[in-house]
CSV table of C-alpha atoms in Angstrom, one decimal:
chain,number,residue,atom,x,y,z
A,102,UNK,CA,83.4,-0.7,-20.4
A,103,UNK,CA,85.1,-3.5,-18.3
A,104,UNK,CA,86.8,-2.6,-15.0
A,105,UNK,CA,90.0,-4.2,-16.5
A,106,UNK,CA,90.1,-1.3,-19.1
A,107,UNK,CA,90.3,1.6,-16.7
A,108,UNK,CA,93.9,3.1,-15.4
A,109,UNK,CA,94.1,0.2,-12.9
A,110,UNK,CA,93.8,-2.8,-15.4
A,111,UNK,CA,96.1,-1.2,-18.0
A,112,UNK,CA,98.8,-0.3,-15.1
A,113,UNK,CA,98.4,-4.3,-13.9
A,114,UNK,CA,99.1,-5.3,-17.8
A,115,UNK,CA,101.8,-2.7,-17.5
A,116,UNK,CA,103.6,-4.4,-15.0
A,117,UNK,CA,102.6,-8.0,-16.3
A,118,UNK,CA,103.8,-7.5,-19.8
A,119,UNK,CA,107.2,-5.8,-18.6
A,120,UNK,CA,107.3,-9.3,-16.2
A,121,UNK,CA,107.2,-11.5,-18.8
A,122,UNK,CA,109.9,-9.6,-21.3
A,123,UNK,CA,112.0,-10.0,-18.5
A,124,UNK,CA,111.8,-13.2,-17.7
A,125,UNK,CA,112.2,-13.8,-21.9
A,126,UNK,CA,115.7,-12.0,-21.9
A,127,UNK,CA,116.3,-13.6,-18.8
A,128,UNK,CA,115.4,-16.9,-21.1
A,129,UNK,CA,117.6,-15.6,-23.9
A,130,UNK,CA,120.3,-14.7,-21.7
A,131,UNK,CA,120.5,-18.5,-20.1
A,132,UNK,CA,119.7,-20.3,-23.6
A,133,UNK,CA,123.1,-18.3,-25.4
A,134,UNK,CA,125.0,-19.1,-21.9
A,135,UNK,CA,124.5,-22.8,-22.1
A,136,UNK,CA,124.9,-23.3,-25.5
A,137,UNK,CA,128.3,-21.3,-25.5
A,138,UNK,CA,129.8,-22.0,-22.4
A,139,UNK,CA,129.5,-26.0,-22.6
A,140,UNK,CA,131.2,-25.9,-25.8
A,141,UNK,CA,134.1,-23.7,-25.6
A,142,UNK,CA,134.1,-25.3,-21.6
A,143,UNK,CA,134.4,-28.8,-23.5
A,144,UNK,CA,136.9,-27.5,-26.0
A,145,UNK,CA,139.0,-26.3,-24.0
A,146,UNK,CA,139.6,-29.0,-21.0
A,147,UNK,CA,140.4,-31.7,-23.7
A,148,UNK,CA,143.1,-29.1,-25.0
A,149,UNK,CA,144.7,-28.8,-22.3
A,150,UNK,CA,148.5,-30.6,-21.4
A,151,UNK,CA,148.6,-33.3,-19.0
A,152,UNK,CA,146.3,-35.8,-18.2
A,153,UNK,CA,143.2,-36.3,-20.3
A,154,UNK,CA,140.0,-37.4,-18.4
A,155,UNK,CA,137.9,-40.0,-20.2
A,156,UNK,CA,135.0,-38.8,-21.6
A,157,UNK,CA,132.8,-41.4,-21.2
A,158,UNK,CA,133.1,-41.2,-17.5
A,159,UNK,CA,132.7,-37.8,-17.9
A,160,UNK,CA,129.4,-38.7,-19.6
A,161,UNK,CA,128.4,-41.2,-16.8
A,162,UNK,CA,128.5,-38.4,-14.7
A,163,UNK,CA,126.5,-36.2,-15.8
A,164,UNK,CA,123.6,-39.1,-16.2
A,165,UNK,CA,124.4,-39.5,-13.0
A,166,UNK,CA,123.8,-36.2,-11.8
A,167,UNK,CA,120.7,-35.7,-14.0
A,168,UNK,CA,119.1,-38.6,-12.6
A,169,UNK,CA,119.3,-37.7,-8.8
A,170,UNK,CA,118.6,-34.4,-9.4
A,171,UNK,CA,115.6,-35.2,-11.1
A,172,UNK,CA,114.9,-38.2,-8.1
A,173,UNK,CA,114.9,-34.9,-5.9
A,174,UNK,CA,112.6,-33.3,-8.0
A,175,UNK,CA,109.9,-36.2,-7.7
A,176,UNK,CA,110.4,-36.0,-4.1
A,177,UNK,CA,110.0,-32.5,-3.6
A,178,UNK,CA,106.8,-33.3,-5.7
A,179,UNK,CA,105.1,-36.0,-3.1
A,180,UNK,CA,106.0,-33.1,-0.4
A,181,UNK,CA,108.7,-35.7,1.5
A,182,UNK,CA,106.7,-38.4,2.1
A,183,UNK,CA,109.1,-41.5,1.2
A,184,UNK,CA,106.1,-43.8,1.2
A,185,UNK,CA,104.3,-42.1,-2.2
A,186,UNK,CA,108.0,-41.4,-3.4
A,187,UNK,CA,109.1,-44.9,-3.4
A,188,UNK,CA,105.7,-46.7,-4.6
A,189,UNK,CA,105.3,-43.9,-7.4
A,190,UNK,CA,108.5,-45.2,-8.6
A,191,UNK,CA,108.2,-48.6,-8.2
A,192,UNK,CA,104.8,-48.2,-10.4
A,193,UNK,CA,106.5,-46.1,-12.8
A,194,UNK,CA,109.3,-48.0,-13.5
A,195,UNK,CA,109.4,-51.4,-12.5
A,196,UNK,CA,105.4,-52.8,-12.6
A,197,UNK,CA,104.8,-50.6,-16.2
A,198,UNK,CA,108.2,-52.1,-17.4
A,199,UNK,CA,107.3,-51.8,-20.8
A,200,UNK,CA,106.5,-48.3,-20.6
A,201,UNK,CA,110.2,-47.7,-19.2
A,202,UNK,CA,111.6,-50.0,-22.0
A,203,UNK,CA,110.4,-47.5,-24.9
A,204,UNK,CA,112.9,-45.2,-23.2
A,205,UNK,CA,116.2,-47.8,-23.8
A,206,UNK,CA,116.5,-46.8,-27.8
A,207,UNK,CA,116.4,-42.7,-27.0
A,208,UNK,CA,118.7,-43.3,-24.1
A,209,UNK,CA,121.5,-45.2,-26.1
A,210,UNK,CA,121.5,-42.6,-28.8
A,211,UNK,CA,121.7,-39.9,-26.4
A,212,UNK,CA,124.7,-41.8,-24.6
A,213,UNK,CA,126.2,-42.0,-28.4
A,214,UNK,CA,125.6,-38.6,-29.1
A,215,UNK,CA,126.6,-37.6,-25.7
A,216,UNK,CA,129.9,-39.0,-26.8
A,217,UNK,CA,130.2,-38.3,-29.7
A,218,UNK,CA,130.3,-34.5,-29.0
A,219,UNK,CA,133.3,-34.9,-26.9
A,220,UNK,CA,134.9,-36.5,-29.6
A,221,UNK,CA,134.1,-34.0,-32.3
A,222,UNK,CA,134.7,-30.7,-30.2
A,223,UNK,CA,138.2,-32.4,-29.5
A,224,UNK,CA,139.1,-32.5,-32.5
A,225,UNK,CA,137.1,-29.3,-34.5
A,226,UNK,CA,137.7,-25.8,-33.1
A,227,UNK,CA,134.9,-25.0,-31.4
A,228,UNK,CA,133.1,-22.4,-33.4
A,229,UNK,CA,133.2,-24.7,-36.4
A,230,UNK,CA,131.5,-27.8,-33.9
A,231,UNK,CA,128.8,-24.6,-32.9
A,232,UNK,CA,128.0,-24.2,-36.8
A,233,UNK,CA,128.4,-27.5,-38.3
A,234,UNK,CA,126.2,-28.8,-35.1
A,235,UNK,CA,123.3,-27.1,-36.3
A,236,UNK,CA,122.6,-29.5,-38.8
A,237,UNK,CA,120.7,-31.1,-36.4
A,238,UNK,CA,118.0,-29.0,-37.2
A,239,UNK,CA,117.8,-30.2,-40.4
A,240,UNK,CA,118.3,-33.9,-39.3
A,241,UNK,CA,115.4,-33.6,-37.2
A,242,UNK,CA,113.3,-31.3,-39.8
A,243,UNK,CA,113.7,-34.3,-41.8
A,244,UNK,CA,112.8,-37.3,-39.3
A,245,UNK,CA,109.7,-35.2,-38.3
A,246,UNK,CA,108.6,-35.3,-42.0
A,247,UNK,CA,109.1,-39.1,-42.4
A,248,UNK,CA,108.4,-39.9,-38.8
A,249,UNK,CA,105.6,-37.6,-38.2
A,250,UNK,CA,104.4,-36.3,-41.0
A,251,UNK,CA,104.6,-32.8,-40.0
A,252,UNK,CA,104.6,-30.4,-42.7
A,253,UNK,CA,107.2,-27.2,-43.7
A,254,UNK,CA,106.6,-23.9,-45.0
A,255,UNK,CA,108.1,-22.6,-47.5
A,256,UNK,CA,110.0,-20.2,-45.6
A,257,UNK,CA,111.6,-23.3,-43.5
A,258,UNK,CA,112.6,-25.4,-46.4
A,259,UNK,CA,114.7,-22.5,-48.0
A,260,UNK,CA,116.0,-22.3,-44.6
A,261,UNK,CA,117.1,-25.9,-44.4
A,262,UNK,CA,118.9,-25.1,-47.6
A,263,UNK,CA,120.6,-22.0,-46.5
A,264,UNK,CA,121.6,-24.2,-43.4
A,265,UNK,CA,123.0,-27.0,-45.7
A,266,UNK,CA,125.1,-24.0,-47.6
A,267,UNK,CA,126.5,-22.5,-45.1
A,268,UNK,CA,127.6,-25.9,-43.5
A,269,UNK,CA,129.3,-26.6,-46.4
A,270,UNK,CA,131.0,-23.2,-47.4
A,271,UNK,CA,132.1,-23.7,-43.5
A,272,UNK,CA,134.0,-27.1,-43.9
A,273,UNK,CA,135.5,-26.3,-47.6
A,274,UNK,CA,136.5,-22.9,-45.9
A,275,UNK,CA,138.2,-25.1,-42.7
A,276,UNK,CA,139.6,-28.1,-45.5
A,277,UNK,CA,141.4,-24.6,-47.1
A,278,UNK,CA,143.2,-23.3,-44.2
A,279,UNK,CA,144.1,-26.6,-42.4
A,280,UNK,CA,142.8,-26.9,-39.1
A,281,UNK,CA,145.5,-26.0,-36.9
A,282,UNK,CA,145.8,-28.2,-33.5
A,283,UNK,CA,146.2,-27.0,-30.3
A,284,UNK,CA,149.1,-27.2,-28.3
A,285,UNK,CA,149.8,-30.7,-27.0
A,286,UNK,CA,146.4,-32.1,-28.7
A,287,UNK,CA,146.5,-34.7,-31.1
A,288,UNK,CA,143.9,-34.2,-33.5
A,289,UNK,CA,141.8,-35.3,-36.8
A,290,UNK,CA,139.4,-33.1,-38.5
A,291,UNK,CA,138.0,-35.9,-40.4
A,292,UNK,CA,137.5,-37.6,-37.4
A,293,UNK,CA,135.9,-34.7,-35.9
A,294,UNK,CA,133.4,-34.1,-38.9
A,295,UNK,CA,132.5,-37.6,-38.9
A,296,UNK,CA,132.1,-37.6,-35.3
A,297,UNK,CA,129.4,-34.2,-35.4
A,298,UNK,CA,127.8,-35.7,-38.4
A,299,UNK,CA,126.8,-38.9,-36.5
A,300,UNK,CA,125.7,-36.8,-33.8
A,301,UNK,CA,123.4,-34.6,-35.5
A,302,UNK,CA,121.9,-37.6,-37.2
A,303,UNK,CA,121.3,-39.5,-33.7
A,304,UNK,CA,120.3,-35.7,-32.5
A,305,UNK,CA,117.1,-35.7,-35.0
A,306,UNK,CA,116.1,-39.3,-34.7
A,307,UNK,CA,116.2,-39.6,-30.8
A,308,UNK,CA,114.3,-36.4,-30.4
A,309,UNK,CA,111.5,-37.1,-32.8
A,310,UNK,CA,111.5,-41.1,-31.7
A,311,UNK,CA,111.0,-39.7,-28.5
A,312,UNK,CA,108.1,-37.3,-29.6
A,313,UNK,CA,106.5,-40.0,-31.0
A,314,UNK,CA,106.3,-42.4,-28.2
A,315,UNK,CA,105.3,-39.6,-25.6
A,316,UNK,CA,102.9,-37.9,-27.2
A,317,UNK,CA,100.1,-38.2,-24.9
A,318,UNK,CA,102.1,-39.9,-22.0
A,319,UNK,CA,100.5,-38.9,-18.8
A,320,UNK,CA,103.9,-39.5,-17.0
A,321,UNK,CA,105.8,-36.3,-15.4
A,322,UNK,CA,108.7,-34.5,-17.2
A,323,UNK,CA,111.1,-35.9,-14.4
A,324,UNK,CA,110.5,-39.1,-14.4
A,325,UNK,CA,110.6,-39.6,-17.9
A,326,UNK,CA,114.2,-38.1,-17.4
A,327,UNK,CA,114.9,-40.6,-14.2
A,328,UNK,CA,114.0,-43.0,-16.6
A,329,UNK,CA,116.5,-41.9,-19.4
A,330,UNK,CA,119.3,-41.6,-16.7
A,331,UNK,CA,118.9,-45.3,-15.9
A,332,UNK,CA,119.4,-46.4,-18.8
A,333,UNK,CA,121.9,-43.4,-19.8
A,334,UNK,CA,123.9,-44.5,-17.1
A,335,UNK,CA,124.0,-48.6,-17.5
A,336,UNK,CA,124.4,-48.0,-21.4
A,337,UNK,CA,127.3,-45.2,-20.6
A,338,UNK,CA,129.2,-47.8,-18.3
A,339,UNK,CA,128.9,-50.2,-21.2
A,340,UNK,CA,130.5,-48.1,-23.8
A,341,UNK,CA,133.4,-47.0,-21.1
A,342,UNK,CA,134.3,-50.5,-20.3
A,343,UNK,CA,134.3,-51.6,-24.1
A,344,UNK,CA,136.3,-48.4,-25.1
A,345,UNK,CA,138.1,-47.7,-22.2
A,346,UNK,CA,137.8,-50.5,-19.8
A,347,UNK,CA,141.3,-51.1,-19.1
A,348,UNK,CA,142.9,-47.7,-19.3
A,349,UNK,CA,140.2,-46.9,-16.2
A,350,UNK,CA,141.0,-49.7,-14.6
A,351,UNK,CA,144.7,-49.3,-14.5
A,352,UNK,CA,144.1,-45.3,-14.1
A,353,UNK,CA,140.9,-45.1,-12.0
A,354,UNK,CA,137.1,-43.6,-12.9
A,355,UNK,CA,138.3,-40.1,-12.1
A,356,UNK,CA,141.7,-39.9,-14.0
A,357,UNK,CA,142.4,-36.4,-15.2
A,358,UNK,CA,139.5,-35.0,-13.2
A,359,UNK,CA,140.6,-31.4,-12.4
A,360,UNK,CA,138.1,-28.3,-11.2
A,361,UNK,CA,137.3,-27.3,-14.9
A,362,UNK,CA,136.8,-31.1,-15.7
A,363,UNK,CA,133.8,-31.1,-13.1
A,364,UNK,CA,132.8,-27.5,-13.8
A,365,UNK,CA,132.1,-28.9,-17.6
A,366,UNK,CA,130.2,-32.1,-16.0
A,367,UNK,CA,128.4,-29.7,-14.0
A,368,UNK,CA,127.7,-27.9,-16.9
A,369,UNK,CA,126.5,-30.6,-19.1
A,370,UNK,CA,124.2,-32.1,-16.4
A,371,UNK,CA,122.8,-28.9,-14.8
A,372,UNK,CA,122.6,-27.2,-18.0
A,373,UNK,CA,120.3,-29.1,-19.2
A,374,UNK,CA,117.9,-29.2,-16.7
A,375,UNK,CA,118.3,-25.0,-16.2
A,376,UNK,CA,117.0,-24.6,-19.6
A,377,UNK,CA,114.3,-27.3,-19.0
A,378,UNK,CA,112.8,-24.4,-16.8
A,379,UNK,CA,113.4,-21.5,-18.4
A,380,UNK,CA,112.6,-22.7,-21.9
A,381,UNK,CA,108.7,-22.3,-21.6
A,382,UNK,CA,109.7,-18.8,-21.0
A,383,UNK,CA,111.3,-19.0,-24.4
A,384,UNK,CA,109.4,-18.8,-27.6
A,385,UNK,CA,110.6,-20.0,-31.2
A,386,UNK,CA,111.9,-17.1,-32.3
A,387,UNK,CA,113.6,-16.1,-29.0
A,388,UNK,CA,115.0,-19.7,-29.1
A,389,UNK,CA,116.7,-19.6,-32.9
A,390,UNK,CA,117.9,-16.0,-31.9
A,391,UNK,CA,119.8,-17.5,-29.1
A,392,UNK,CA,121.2,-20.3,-30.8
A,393,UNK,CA,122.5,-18.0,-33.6
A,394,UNK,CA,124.1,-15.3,-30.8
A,395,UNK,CA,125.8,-18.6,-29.7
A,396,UNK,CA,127.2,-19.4,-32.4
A,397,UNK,CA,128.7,-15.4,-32.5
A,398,UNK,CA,129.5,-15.7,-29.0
A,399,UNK,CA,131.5,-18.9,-29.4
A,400,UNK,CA,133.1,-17.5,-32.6
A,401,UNK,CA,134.7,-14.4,-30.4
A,402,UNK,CA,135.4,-16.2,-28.1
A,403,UNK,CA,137.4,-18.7,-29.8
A,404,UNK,CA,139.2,-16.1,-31.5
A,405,UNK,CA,140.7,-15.0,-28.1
A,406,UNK,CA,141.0,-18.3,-26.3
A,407,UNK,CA,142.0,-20.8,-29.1
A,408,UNK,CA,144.2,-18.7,-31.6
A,409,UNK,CA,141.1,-19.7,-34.3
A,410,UNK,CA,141.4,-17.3,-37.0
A,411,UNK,CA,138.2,-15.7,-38.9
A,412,UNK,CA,138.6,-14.9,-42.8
A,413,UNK,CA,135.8,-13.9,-45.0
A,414,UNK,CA,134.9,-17.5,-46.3
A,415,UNK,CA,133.6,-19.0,-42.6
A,416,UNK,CA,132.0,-15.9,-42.0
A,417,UNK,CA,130.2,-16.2,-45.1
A,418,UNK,CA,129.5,-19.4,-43.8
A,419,UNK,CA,128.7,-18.6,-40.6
A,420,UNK,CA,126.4,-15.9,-41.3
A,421,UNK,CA,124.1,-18.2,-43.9
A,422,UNK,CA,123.6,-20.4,-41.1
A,423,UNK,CA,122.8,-18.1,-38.5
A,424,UNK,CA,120.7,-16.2,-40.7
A,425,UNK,CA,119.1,-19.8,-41.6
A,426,UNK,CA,118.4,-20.7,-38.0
A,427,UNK,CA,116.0,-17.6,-37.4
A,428,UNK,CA,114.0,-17.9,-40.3
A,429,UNK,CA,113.4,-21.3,-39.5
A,430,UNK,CA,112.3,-20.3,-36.5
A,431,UNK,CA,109.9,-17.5,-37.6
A,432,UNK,CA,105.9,-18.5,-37.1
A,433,UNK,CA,104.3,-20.4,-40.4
A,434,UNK,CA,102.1,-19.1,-42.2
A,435,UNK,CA,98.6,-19.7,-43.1
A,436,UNK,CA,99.7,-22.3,-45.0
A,437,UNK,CA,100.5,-23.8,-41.9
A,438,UNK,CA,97.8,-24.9,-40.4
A,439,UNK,CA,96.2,-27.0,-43.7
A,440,UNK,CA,96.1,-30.4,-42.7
A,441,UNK,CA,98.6,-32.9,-44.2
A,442,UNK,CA,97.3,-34.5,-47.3
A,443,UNK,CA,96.1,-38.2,-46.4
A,444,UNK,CA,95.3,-37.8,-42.6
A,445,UNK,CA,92.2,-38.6,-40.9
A,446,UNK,CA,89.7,-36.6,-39.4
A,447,UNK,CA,90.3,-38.7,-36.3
A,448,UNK,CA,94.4,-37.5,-36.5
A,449,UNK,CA,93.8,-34.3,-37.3
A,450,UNK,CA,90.9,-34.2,-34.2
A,451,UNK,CA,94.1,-35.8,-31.4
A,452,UNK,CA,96.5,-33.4,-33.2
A,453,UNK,CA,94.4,-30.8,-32.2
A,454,UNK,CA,93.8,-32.0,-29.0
A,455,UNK,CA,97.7,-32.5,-28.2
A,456,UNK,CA,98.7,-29.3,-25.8
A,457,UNK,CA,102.3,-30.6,-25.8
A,458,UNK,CA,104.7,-32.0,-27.0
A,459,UNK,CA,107.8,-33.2,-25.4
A,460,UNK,CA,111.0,-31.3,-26.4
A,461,UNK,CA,114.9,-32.3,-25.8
A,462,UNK,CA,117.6,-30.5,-25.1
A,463,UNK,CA,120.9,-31.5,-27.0
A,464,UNK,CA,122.1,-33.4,-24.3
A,465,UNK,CA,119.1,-35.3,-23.8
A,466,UNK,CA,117.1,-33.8,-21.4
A,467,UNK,CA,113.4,-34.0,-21.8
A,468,UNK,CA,111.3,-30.7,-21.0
A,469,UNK,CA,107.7,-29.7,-22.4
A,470,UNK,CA,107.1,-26.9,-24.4
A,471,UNK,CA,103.2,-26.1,-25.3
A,472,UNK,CA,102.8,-26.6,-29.2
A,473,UNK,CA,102.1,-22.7,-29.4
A,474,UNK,CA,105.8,-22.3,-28.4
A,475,UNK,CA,106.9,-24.8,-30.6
A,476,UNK,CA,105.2,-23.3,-33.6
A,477,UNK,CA,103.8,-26.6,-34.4
């Protein structure tokens, strides 16, 4: 028998196996943070009295951020040395221009749907933004059938239509009771709806665009996302000074900036890149489990924080859509793993060969998840 199976192997897998559980609740525990806390954060800063902050400088920001955190990062990488930092970026981005243009169409529908999220959480209550948002799984479900040619189970399709169901039970339940504004807040649920809509279209298309022009790409995680926060930022500046140009300039960049204004920029930037790391720790199922707690987490605590008030119908509602999110996420079956009708041998032989894909937050941060995590 091998030495690994005797009391001093099992006690090592012992302590191995009780690691890595902990680092996946750890994983769950940041995943159901993130996705609550910038929401409800959002929610409630832009229903707030006084001064409003623009959002797309709030957006800016957070490119900002991303982008020189993720500068540090790549210099951390070349241990310091500001000789291989600067011609590593110079290569990257400026001599294999056209590599860093494929980035541009990603980037503005990031910055859109980076917008277009402030816009709909100001004007939806926020657990009905956290359940109607989810329809960017099936927007991207969708794209990744079209786009890709990637293939469903069973089991997921029924999901996507639970999902679509208990979308709409959500938004006939919410047309019912009226949505009731907050205090001080002018707002339109159409324009909400229409806003989250958009954004979970943009959602799916951007992230499998962006699957499809990486796969393969030999360039690192954070460049990709340096390269993302040039053009996030340029394109972000554009849309403020179209939208908002001369309200900033007779108010200033930072109008309405208070400490919860940067905790949510913070938030948004940060956020993204925490659960870049701790997402590989994350598998599918842990993933759809957290996003669904979310959604529980940001109906209680709406209930307490925004007056929203939960009736039978939106839990309904609530409850086929979280219920839809971890069956999608469940592993395929045999089925699974039959090649598409009408590929190659040759596309079958580089899908096998691909050991990852690249994945994106819902803020647009890139990270890399292996396509055993993905469930691919």
């Amino acid at each position: 028998m091998a030495a690994s199976g005797g009391p001093g192997g099992n006690a090592g897998s012992m302590v191995a196996g009780g690691g890595n559980r902990q680092l996946k609740y750890i994983s769950l525990a940041v995943l159901v943070v993130q996705n609550a806390s910038l929401i409800l954060s959002i929610r409630y800063v832009r229903t707030l009295p006084g001064d409003r902050f623009f959002a797309t400088s709030a957006v800016v920001m957070a490119e900002i951020l991303k982008g020189v955190t993720c500068l540090l990062l790549i210099f951390i990488q070349k241990k310091g040395n500001l000789k291989q930092f600067s011609a590593s970026l110079y290569d990257s981005i400026i001599v294999q221009y056209m590599d860093t243009l494929k980035l541009a169409v990603p980037s503005l529908i990031y910055t859109l749907q980076n917008n277009l999220q402030y816009v709909a959480i100001s004007n939806l209550p926020a657990a009905t933004f956290q359940v109607t948002y989810q329809l960017k799984i099936l927007t991207t479900a969708v794209f990744s059938v079209l786009m890709l040619r990637k293939s469903l189970s069973r089991l997921q399709w029924m999901s996507l239509v639970l999902l679509f169901a208990g979308v709409a039970i959500v938004q006939v339940e919410q047309q019912q009771a009226g949505s009731k504004p907050a205090a001080g807040a002018q707002q339109s649920y159409i324009v909400g709806l229409v806003a989250v809509v958009v954004s979970c279209l943009s959602s799916g298309f951007a992230g499998v665009y962006f699957e499809k022009i990486l796969k393969g790409s030999a360039a690192s995680v954070w460049l990709r996302n340096v390269q993302l926060g040039i053009f996030g930022t340029l394109l972000g500046l554009l849309g403020l000074w179209s939208t908002e140009g001369a309200a900033v300039a007779q108010h200033g960049f930072f109008f309405g900036y208070t400490p919860l204004v940067w905790g949510v920029i913070l938030n948004q930037a940060f956020g993204g890149l925490l659960v870049a790391v701790v997402v590989k720790y994350a598998d599918n199922i842990l993933k759809g489990f957290a996003t669904s707690f979310s959604i529980v987490v940001s109906t209680v605590a709406s209930i307490y924080l925004f007056d929203f008030r939960l009736n039978l119908l939106f839990a309904l509602g609530a409850g086929l859509v979280i219920g839809a999110v971890y069956l999608y996420s469940l592993p395929k079956g045999p089925l699974a793993s039959r090649p598409l009708a009408g590929t190659t041998i040759q596309q079958q032989a580089h899908a096998a060969q691909s050991k990852e894909l690249p994945s994106v937050t819902t803020d647009g941060f890139l990270s890399k998840i292996s396509t055993k995590e993905k469930g691919s």
